[in-house]
């Protein structure tokens, strides 16, 4: 029974004190130093007793390896802790108290952040200006429209929240019911993917319409009157919306190439065309769905 308990302590406590300091070095050097101190005590006072069933040379080797590991982490942690901050960067007052923020740039309010609690603030250059709190609170999606309006997609409700850049007031806008997977805001249109379907809101008319495409659409982004979408097929559209002058969507079966891939990453299309990328190529579908955030 004693041997079994020693093994459990060795696996869980010892394993944590070996791996934990290295993990903490990824961004919390103070925690790494604390775990190093606890780990050194464990190495010198406990480890040898936990493996007393092993030969003496094995116990000595295990203790020395553990001590060396902790000393390396400790030295690395001291360097990270005391490394000077780049003078070109300065901390923003009050930002340390925020959790899980979302950041966008508005043409009207500049840099705007939504905190984990749902509050929205704009950086004025020396302080934060409160922009109110969306009716839906914290959202999965947070976007700034070209006209400076702010849009959020709350979780659990079939609506979107919009802040008017002129009045500063928030109001809710209904959206198609279902699981929202992506949101994108353009100059005169808003696109969402809900349950694998692409829907468009005409800003001028205030009405929703479903875009008829083949297969599922997983993600969408717009900019400068154009869009990029991720779906089961590749599509191309020129112009914004379905009004006069808009061209019929074009389907593509080839690879995106560097230009399309770069445009998708940046959220804009250099060629001014909307392209929908395929999930079924090279097993991308399963990886994309594991990474995708959704809200219902």
Short mmCIF file of C-alpha atoms in Angstrom, two decimals, residues 46 76 82 86 89 116 118 121 156 161 175 196 206 216 219 227 230 233 243 273 275:
data_model
loop_
_atom_site.label_atom_id
_atom_site.label_comp_id
_atom_site.label_asym_id
_atom_site.label_seq_id
_atom_site.Cartn_x
_atom_site.Cartn_y
_atom_site.Cartn_z
CA UNK A 46 11.02 13.88 -0.97
CA UNK A 76 15.71 31.24 -17.35
CA UNK A 82 14.43 41.11 -15.24
CA UNK A 86 11.13 47.66 -25.06
CA UNK A 89 5.98 50.19 -25.79
CA UNK A 116 -14.56 40.03 -20.76
CA UNK A 118 -18.93 43.11 -21.83
CA UNK A 121 -14.07 51.42 -24.06
CA UNK A 156 -27.42 32.56 -26.78
CA UNK A 161 -25.99 44.70 -31.08
CA UNK A 175 -30.73 38.02 -37.11
CA UNK A 196 -23.87 26.63 -42.48
CA UNK A 206 -32.99 46.75 -42.96
CA UNK A 216 -22.14 24.91 -46.27
CA UNK A 219 -16.85 31.79 -42.23
CA UNK A 227 -16.05 39.57 -49.07
CA UNK A 230 -15.03 29.79 -46.13
CA UNK A 233 -16.96 25.18 -52.44
CA UNK A 243 -28.28 45.29 -56.36
CA UNK A 273 -13.48 39.65 -55.34
CA UNK A 275 -13.83 33.96 -52.60
#
